[in-house]
């Protein structure tokens, strides 16, 4: 399978989810700031990269893990991906979309927007990391549910 | 090779460009009625954003598609390019042509009236009339797409 963790900007909730899936971030405890920042692409992608699929890695079962920032275009991008993949002669059913939106909180939204869209990293990054820690258990649940579904 | 004409809703400007490309209509301006009667013209629902429709093969055997990407063209195009890179499909295999620049205000207004407000009897002739007015822009757009296609092959 090819799994796409997606959220609004593709920089926080989905980046954390992909790293949890791949074991770069712990699933049994809440990581510290250093750990979060060292996760691939965490607080990295900005609005210029919306729509670009970022490959993060392969899990032990051989599933490929991607993250995607999709603004509010969840439905359109999923239809588009399945449609294009089909036209290119591949199997659209290989792709699984996992929405990480439900793990959001206000801190992640304000911090994420400040850091990525407004580029005020000094202000936004601590907030979004705090928000990620608060939402962490919910993100872990999303990943576990996904892993159960594909196993 | 695949040529994808894309616009906002995938119902009007991309459909016209695809028909011109396939030679289903002549380069000389058709009547409003002829435009209204073109297959798929003003048919795509606004909920079909992101769905590719196959329109036919051109004289070289290349596949022609239409697509509506809504208001976020850039995000959709970036996703398509990501997938081409992922599947290692060379750039010259897929040509994306944005058709919205050929349209003018009344096409957009008519398209909105027909597809979003669901008032096709009002919106459809309005778009068709505007398409007729901009016919040369469409002809130029398709000619440029074809020459770009030729350069890539």
mmCIF file of N, CA, C and O in Angstrom, chain A residues 25-99:
data_model
loop_
_atom_site.group_PDB
_atom_site.id
_atom_site.type_symbol
_atom_site.label_atom_id
_atom_site.label_comp_id
_atom_site.label_asym_id
_atom_site.label_seq_id
_atom_site.Cartn_x
_atom_site.Cartn_y
_atom_site.Cartn_z
ATOM 1 N N UNK A 25 9.180 8.572 15.543
ATOM 2 C CA UNK A 25 8.671 9.184 16.770
ATOM 3 C C UNK A 25 7.999 8.081 17.586
ATOM 4 O O UNK A 25 7.444 7.147 17.017
ATOM 5 N N UNK A 26 8.040 8.181 18.932
ATOM 6 C CA UNK A 26 7.485 7.113 19.769
ATOM 7 C C UNK A 26 5.955 7.055 19.703
ATOM 8 O O UNK A 26 5.305 8.069 19.478
ATOM 9 N N UNK A 27 5.424 5.841 19.891
ATOM 10 C CA UNK A 27 3.965 5.681 19.905
ATOM 11 C C UNK A 27 3.452 5.522 21.332
ATOM 12 O O UNK A 27 2.252 5.612 21.587
ATOM 13 N N UNK A 28 4.370 5.304 22.282
ATOM 14 C CA UNK A 28 3.945 4.997 23.646
ATOM 15 C C UNK A 28 4.102 6.174 24.606
ATOM 16 O O UNK A 28 3.727 6.101 25.764
ATOM 17 N N UNK A 29 4.692 7.252 24.165
ATOM 18 C CA UNK A 29 4.848 8.428 25.037
ATOM 19 C C UNK A 29 4.870 9.683 24.165
ATOM 20 O O UNK A 29 4.986 9.589 22.929
ATOM 21 N N UNK A 30 4.757 10.837 24.838
ATOM 22 C CA UNK A 30 4.786 12.088 24.090
ATOM 23 C C UNK A 30 6.241 12.542 23.942
ATOM 24 O O UNK A 30 6.969 12.592 24.933
ATOM 25 N N UNK A 31 6.680 12.810 22.715
ATOM 26 C CA UNK A 31 8.088 13.159 22.501
ATOM 27 C C UNK A 31 8.405 14.579 22.982
ATOM 28 O O UNK A 31 7.496 15.411 23.133
ATOM 29 N N UNK A 32 9.684 14.851 23.186
ATOM 30 C CA UNK A 32 10.117 16.201 23.549
ATOM 31 C C UNK A 32 10.276 17.072 22.307
ATOM 32 O O UNK A 32 10.100 16.610 21.179
ATOM 33 N N UNK A 33 10.615 18.344 22.548
ATOM 34 C CA UNK A 33 10.749 19.298 21.437
ATOM 35 C C UNK A 33 11.817 18.872 20.431
ATOM 36 O O UNK A 33 11.621 18.976 19.220
ATOM 37 N N UNK A 34 12.965 18.439 20.965
ATOM 38 C CA UNK A 34 14.066 18.052 20.086
ATOM 39 C C UNK A 34 13.655 16.905 19.166
ATOM 40 O O UNK A 34 13.928 16.915 17.971
ATOM 41 N N UNK A 35 12.989 15.949 19.777
ATOM 42 C CA UNK A 35 12.544 14.789 18.996
ATOM 43 C C UNK A 35 11.576 15.206 17.893
ATOM 44 O O UNK A 35 11.703 14.781 16.748
ATOM 45 N N UNK A 36 10.625 16.055 18.270
ATOM 46 C CA UNK A 36 9.630 16.511 17.277
ATOM 47 C C UNK A 36 10.328 17.214 16.110
ATOM 48 O O UNK A 36 10.043 16.946 14.947
ATOM 49 N N UNK A 37 11.248 18.113 16.452
ATOM 50 C CA UNK A 37 11.913 18.895 15.406
ATOM 51 C C UNK A 37 12.797 18.040 14.510
ATOM 52 O O UNK A 37 13.038 18.378 13.357
ATOM 53 N N UNK A 38 13.259 16.899 15.066
ATOM 54 C CA UNK A 38 14.134 16.054 14.249
ATOM 55 C C UNK A 38 13.325 15.126 13.339
ATOM 56 O O UNK A 38 13.889 14.451 12.484
ATOM 57 N N UNK A 39 12.002 15.087 13.526
ATOM 58 C CA UNK A 39 11.169 14.244 12.653
ATOM 59 C C UNK A 39 11.206 14.805 11.237
ATOM 60 O O UNK A 39 11.148 16.024 11.057
ATOM 61 N N UNK A 40 11.320 13.930 10.218
ATOM 62 C CA UNK A 40 11.423 14.430 8.844
ATOM 63 C C UNK A 40 10.245 15.328 8.471
ATOM 64 O O UNK A 40 9.097 14.965 8.745
ATOM 65 N N UNK A 41 10.544 16.477 7.923
ATOM 66 C CA UNK A 41 9.570 17.428 7.385
ATOM 67 C C UNK A 41 8.712 18.116 8.441
ATOM 68 O O UNK A 41 7.828 18.909 8.105
ATOM 69 N N UNK A 42 8.967 17.838 9.730
ATOM 70 C CA UNK A 42 8.143 18.509 10.745
ATOM 71 C C UNK A 42 8.413 20.007 10.719
ATOM 72 O O UNK A 42 9.552 20.445 10.788
ATOM 73 N N UNK A 43 7.360 20.810 10.632
ATOM 74 C CA UNK A 43 7.440 22.277 10.502
ATOM 75 C C UNK A 43 8.316 22.670 9.309
ATOM 76 O O UNK A 43 8.964 23.715 9.330
ATOM 77 N N UNK A 44 8.302 21.846 8.271
ATOM 78 C CA UNK A 44 9.125 22.116 7.095
ATOM 79 C C UNK A 44 8.340 22.667 5.910
ATOM 80 O O UNK A 44 8.528 23.812 5.518
ATOM 81 N N UNK A 45 7.432 21.855 5.322
ATOM 82 C CA UNK A 45 6.737 22.300 4.114
ATOM 83 C C UNK A 45 5.947 23.587 4.344
ATOM 84 O O UNK A 45 5.374 23.766 5.413
ATOM 85 N N UNK A 46 5.952 24.476 3.370
ATOM 86 C CA UNK A 46 5.135 25.693 3.497
ATOM 87 C C UNK A 46 4.082 25.738 2.389
ATOM 88 O O UNK A 46 3.889 24.754 1.673
ATOM 89 N N UNK A 47 3.412 26.879 2.272
ATOM 90 C CA UNK A 47 2.265 26.918 1.358
ATOM 91 C C UNK A 47 2.668 26.693 -0.104
ATOM 92 O O UNK A 47 1.841 26.295 -0.918
ATOM 93 N N UNK A 48 3.948 26.930 -0.432
ATOM 94 C CA UNK A 48 4.363 26.708 -1.817
ATOM 95 C C UNK A 48 4.373 25.221 -2.172
ATOM 96 O O UNK A 48 4.360 24.858 -3.347
ATOM 97 N N UNK A 49 4.386 24.367 -1.167
ATOM 98 C CA UNK A 49 4.489 22.930 -1.443
ATOM 99 C C UNK A 49 3.144 22.211 -1.321
ATOM 100 O O UNK A 49 3.101 20.985 -1.418
ATOM 101 N N UNK A 50 2.065 22.951 -1.107
ATOM 102 C CA UNK A 50 0.753 22.300 -1.051
ATOM 103 C C UNK A 50 0.505 21.526 -2.348
ATOM 104 O O UNK A 50 0.721 22.047 -3.428
ATOM 105 N N UNK A 51 0.056 20.304 -2.209
ATOM 106 C CA UNK A 51 -0.229 19.486 -3.386
ATOM 107 C C UNK A 51 0.923 18.565 -3.760
ATOM 108 O O UNK A 51 0.737 17.621 -4.513
ATOM 109 N N UNK A 52 2.119 18.840 -3.224
ATOM 110 C CA UNK A 52 3.266 17.980 -3.545
ATOM 111 C C UNK A 52 3.290 16.797 -2.578
ATOM 112 O O UNK A 52 3.165 16.966 -1.369
ATOM 113 N N UNK A 53 3.406 15.602 -3.118
ATOM 114 C CA UNK A 53 3.503 14.406 -2.289
ATOM 115 C C UNK A 53 4.932 14.283 -1.779
ATOM 116 O O UNK A 53 5.857 14.234 -2.574
ATOM 117 N N UNK A 54 5.085 14.248 -0.468
ATOM 118 C CA UNK A 54 6.428 14.058 0.087
ATOM 119 C C UNK A 54 6.566 12.609 0.539
ATOM 120 O O UNK A 54 5.803 12.161 1.396
ATOM 121 N N UNK A 55 7.532 11.919 -0.032
ATOM 122 C CA UNK A 55 7.792 10.553 0.398
ATOM 123 C C UNK A 55 8.629 10.606 1.674
ATOM 124 O O UNK A 55 9.658 11.274 1.716
ATOM 125 N N UNK A 56 8.171 9.922 2.729
ATOM 126 C CA UNK A 56 8.908 9.979 4.000
ATOM 127 C C UNK A 56 9.706 8.696 4.233
ATOM 128 O O UNK A 56 10.806 8.737 4.752
ATOM 129 N N UNK A 57 9.146 7.555 3.854
ATOM 130 C CA UNK A 57 9.893 6.312 4.043
ATOM 131 C C UNK A 57 9.015 5.095 3.831
ATOM 132 O O UNK A 57 7.834 5.221 3.508
ATOM 133 N N UNK A 58 9.655 3.927 4.013
ATOM 134 C CA UNK A 58 8.936 2.659 3.880
ATOM 135 C C UNK A 58 8.856 2.010 5.240
ATOM 136 O O UNK A 58 9.856 1.981 5.970
ATOM 137 N N UNK A 59 7.684 1.478 5.620
ATOM 138 C CA UNK A 59 7.615 0.802 6.918
ATOM 139 C C UNK A 59 8.082 -0.646 6.765
ATOM 140 O O UNK A 59 8.453 -1.088 5.676
ATOM 141 N N UNK A 60 8.074 -1.377 7.889
ATOM 142 C CA UNK A 60 8.641 -2.733 7.863
ATOM 143 C C UNK A 60 7.886 -3.658 6.920
ATOM 144 O O UNK A 60 8.452 -4.596 6.375
ATOM 145 N N UNK A 61 6.593 -3.387 6.776
ATOM 146 C CA UNK A 61 5.784 -4.242 5.911
ATOM 147 C C UNK A 61 5.934 -3.860 4.434
ATOM 148 O O UNK A 61 5.330 -4.471 3.564
ATOM 149 N N UNK A 62 6.725 -2.824 4.176
ATOM 150 C CA UNK A 62 6.943 -2.417 2.787
ATOM 151 C C UNK A 62 5.967 -1.365 2.284
ATOM 152 O O UNK A 62 5.998 -0.992 1.115
ATOM 153 N N UNK A 63 5.092 -0.867 3.198
ATOM 154 C CA UNK A 63 4.172 0.197 2.784
ATOM 155 C C UNK A 63 4.939 1.513 2.651
ATOM 156 O O UNK A 63 5.774 1.829 3.491
ATOM 157 N N UNK A 64 4.609 2.243 1.598
ATOM 158 C CA UNK A 64 5.279 3.527 1.396
ATOM 159 C C UNK A 64 4.464 4.628 2.071
ATOM 160 O O UNK A 64 3.240 4.682 1.902
ATOM 161 N N UNK A 65 5.152 5.489 2.802
ATOM 162 C CA UNK A 65 4.456 6.519 3.580
ATOM 163 C C UNK A 65 4.742 7.907 2.997
ATOM 164 O O UNK A 65 5.902 8.282 2.794
ATOM 165 N N UNK A 66 3.655 8.628 2.736
ATOM 166 C CA UNK A 66 3.776 9.978 2.175
ATOM 167 C C UNK A 66 3.054 10.968 3.077
ATOM 168 O O UNK A 66 2.158 10.590 3.823
ATOM 169 N N UNK A 67 3.430 12.245 2.956
ATOM 170 C CA UNK A 67 2.589 13.273 3.557
ATOM 171 C C UNK A 67 2.200 14.287 2.484
ATOM 172 O O UNK A 67 2.888 14.461 1.483
ATOM 173 N N UNK A 68 1.065 14.910 2.734
ATOM 174 C CA UNK A 68 0.512 15.835 1.734
ATOM 175 C C UNK A 68 -0.201 16.992 2.445
ATOM 176 O O UNK A 68 -1.008 16.774 3.338
ATOM 177 N N UNK A 69 0.140 18.207 2.036
ATOM 178 C CA UNK A 69 -0.609 19.386 2.482
ATOM 179 C C UNK A 69 -1.649 19.678 1.429
ATOM 180 O O UNK A 69 -1.317 19.770 0.256
ATOM 181 N N UNK A 70 -2.916 19.786 1.832
ATOM 182 C CA UNK A 70 -3.964 19.855 0.798
ATOM 183 C C UNK A 70 -4.951 20.997 1.006
ATOM 184 O O UNK A 70 -6.011 21.016 0.381
ATOM 185 N N UNK A 71 -4.623 21.931 1.874
ATOM 186 C CA UNK A 71 -5.561 23.029 2.197
ATOM 187 C C UNK A 71 -6.952 22.449 2.448
ATOM 188 O O UNK A 71 -7.069 21.473 3.183
ATOM 189 N N UNK A 72 -8.000 23.029 1.803
ATOM 190 C CA UNK A 72 -9.327 22.445 2.041
ATOM 191 C C UNK A 72 -9.776 21.559 0.877
ATOM 192 O O UNK A 72 -10.963 21.323 0.692
ATOM 193 N N UNK A 73 -8.797 21.099 0.092
ATOM 194 C CA UNK A 73 -9.129 20.367 -1.140
ATOM 195 C C UNK A 73 -9.081 18.853 -0.964
ATOM 196 O O UNK A 73 -8.716 18.139 -1.893
ATOM 197 N N UNK A 74 -9.435 18.368 0.195
ATOM 198 C CA UNK A 74 -9.332 16.940 0.481
ATOM 199 C C UNK A 74 -10.007 16.085 -0.580
ATOM 200 O O UNK A 74 -9.406 15.182 -1.163
ATOM 201 N N UNK A 75 -11.269 16.393 -0.844
ATOM 202 C CA UNK A 75 -12.056 15.550 -1.738
ATOM 203 C C UNK A 75 -11.525 15.637 -3.177
ATOM 204 O O UNK A 75 -11.335 14.618 -3.845
ATOM 205 N N UNK A 76 -11.258 16.885 -3.610
ATOM 206 C CA UNK A 76 -10.803 17.077 -4.987
ATOM 207 C C UNK A 76 -9.479 16.338 -5.222
ATOM 208 O O UNK A 76 -9.320 15.642 -6.224
ATOM 209 N N UNK A 77 -8.537 16.457 -4.268
ATOM 210 C CA UNK A 77 -7.228 15.836 -4.479
ATOM 211 C C UNK A 77 -7.309 14.312 -4.455
ATOM 212 O O UNK A 77 -6.596 13.636 -5.187
ATOM 213 N N UNK A 78 -8.218 13.779 -3.633
ATOM 214 C CA UNK A 78 -8.342 12.318 -3.606
ATOM 215 C C UNK A 78 -8.930 11.807 -4.927
ATOM 216 O O UNK A 78 -8.437 10.836 -5.512
ATOM 217 N N UNK A 79 -9.949 12.505 -5.409
ATOM 218 C CA UNK A 79 -10.534 12.117 -6.712
ATOM 219 C C UNK A 79 -9.475 12.241 -7.807
ATOM 220 O O UNK A 79 -9.299 11.355 -8.641
ATOM 221 N N UNK A 80 -8.730 13.366 -7.766
ATOM 222 C CA UNK A 80 -7.704 13.622 -8.785
ATOM 223 C C UNK A 80 -6.624 12.532 -8.759
ATOM 224 O O UNK A 80 -6.266 11.991 -9.806
ATOM 225 N N UNK A 81 -6.152 12.204 -7.560
ATOM 226 C CA UNK A 81 -5.093 11.197 -7.470
ATOM 227 C C UNK A 81 -5.563 9.868 -8.042
ATOM 228 O O UNK A 81 -4.892 9.262 -8.874
ATOM 229 N N UNK A 82 -6.756 9.430 -7.632
ATOM 230 C CA UNK A 82 -7.245 8.121 -8.101
ATOM 231 C C UNK A 82 -7.448 8.141 -9.621
ATOM 232 O O UNK A 82 -7.164 7.178 -10.323
ATOM 233 N N UNK A 83 -7.941 9.275 -10.100
ATOM 234 C CA UNK A 83 -8.213 9.417 -11.519
ATOM 235 C C UNK A 83 -6.911 9.385 -12.340
ATOM 236 O O UNK A 83 -6.791 8.651 -13.329
ATOM 237 N N UNK A 84 -5.922 10.171 -11.908
ATOM 238 C CA UNK A 84 -4.637 10.233 -12.622
ATOM 239 C C UNK A 84 -3.924 8.880 -12.575
ATOM 240 O O UNK A 84 -3.430 8.384 -13.588
ATOM 241 N N UNK A 85 -3.900 8.279 -11.379
ATOM 242 C CA UNK A 85 -3.208 6.995 -11.234
ATOM 243 C C UNK A 85 -3.823 5.965 -12.187
ATOM 244 O O UNK A 85 -3.117 5.219 -12.862
ATOM 245 N N UNK A 86 -5.153 5.978 -12.291
ATOM 246 C CA UNK A 86 -5.847 5.067 -13.200
ATOM 247 C C UNK A 86 -5.473 5.320 -14.651
ATOM 248 O O UNK A 86 -5.153 4.389 -15.394
ATOM 249 N N UNK A 87 -5.460 6.599 -15.034
ATOM 250 C CA UNK A 87 -5.125 6.962 -16.418
ATOM 251 C C UNK A 87 -3.683 6.571 -16.748
ATOM 252 O O UNK A 87 -3.369 6.188 -17.874
ATOM 253 N N UNK A 88 -2.799 6.645 -15.748
ATOM 254 C CA UNK A 88 -1.393 6.300 -15.979
ATOM 255 C C UNK A 88 -1.181 4.784 -16.001
ATOM 256 O O UNK A 88 -0.059 4.308 -16.170
ATOM 257 N N UNK A 89 -2.265 4.035 -15.789
ATOM 258 C CA UNK A 89 -2.176 2.585 -15.914
ATOM 259 C C UNK A 89 -1.793 1.870 -14.623
ATOM 260 O O UNK A 89 -1.335 0.732 -14.658
ATOM 261 N N UNK A 90 -1.964 2.530 -13.491
ATOM 262 C CA UNK A 90 -1.668 1.880 -12.220
ATOM 263 C C UNK A 90 -2.963 1.692 -11.424
ATOM 264 O O UNK A 90 -4.011 2.187 -11.821
ATOM 265 N N UNK A 91 -2.848 0.989 -10.286
ATOM 266 C CA UNK A 91 -4.048 0.660 -9.524
ATOM 267 C C UNK A 91 -4.344 1.731 -8.460
ATOM 268 O O UNK A 91 -3.577 1.870 -7.502
ATOM 269 N N UNK A 92 -5.443 2.474 -8.606
ATOM 270 C CA UNK A 92 -5.765 3.522 -7.635
ATOM 271 C C UNK A 92 -6.017 2.962 -6.233
ATOM 272 O O UNK A 92 -5.834 3.662 -5.238
ATOM 273 N N UNK A 93 -6.416 1.692 -6.143
ATOM 274 C CA UNK A 93 -6.727 1.109 -4.837
ATOM 275 C C UNK A 93 -5.482 0.900 -3.983
ATOM 276 O O UNK A 93 -5.569 0.627 -2.797
ATOM 277 N N UNK A 94 -4.293 1.057 -4.594
ATOM 278 C CA UNK A 94 -3.044 0.943 -3.829
ATOM 279 C C UNK A 94 -2.845 2.121 -2.885
ATOM 280 O O UNK A 94 -2.015 2.062 -1.995
ATOM 281 N N UNK A 95 -3.556 3.208 -3.172
ATOM 282 C CA UNK A 95 -3.349 4.441 -2.408
ATOM 283 C C UNK A 95 -4.394 4.580 -1.314
ATOM 284 O O UNK A 95 -5.583 4.417 -1.565
ATOM 285 N N UNK A 96 -3.934 4.894 -0.107
ATOM 286 C CA UNK A 96 -4.862 5.094 0.995
ATOM 287 C C UNK A 96 -4.690 6.504 1.552
ATOM 288 O O UNK A 96 -3.571 6.935 1.836
ATOM 289 N N UNK A 97 -5.791 7.200 1.688
ATOM 290 C CA UNK A 97 -5.762 8.567 2.222
ATOM 291 C C UNK A 97 -6.117 8.544 3.704
ATOM 292 O O UNK A 97 -7.154 7.996 4.078
ATOM 293 N N UNK A 98 -5.279 9.140 4.529
ATOM 294 C CA UNK A 98 -5.595 9.216 5.955
ATOM 295 C C UNK A 98 -5.620 10.684 6.375
ATOM 296 O O UNK A 98 -4.611 11.388 6.293
ATOM 297 N N UNK A 99 -6.787 11.128 6.792
ATOM 298 C CA UNK A 99 -6.963 12.518 7.182
ATOM 299 C C UNK A 99 -6.498 12.720 8.624
ATOM 300 O O UNK A 99 -6.969 12.049 9.527
#
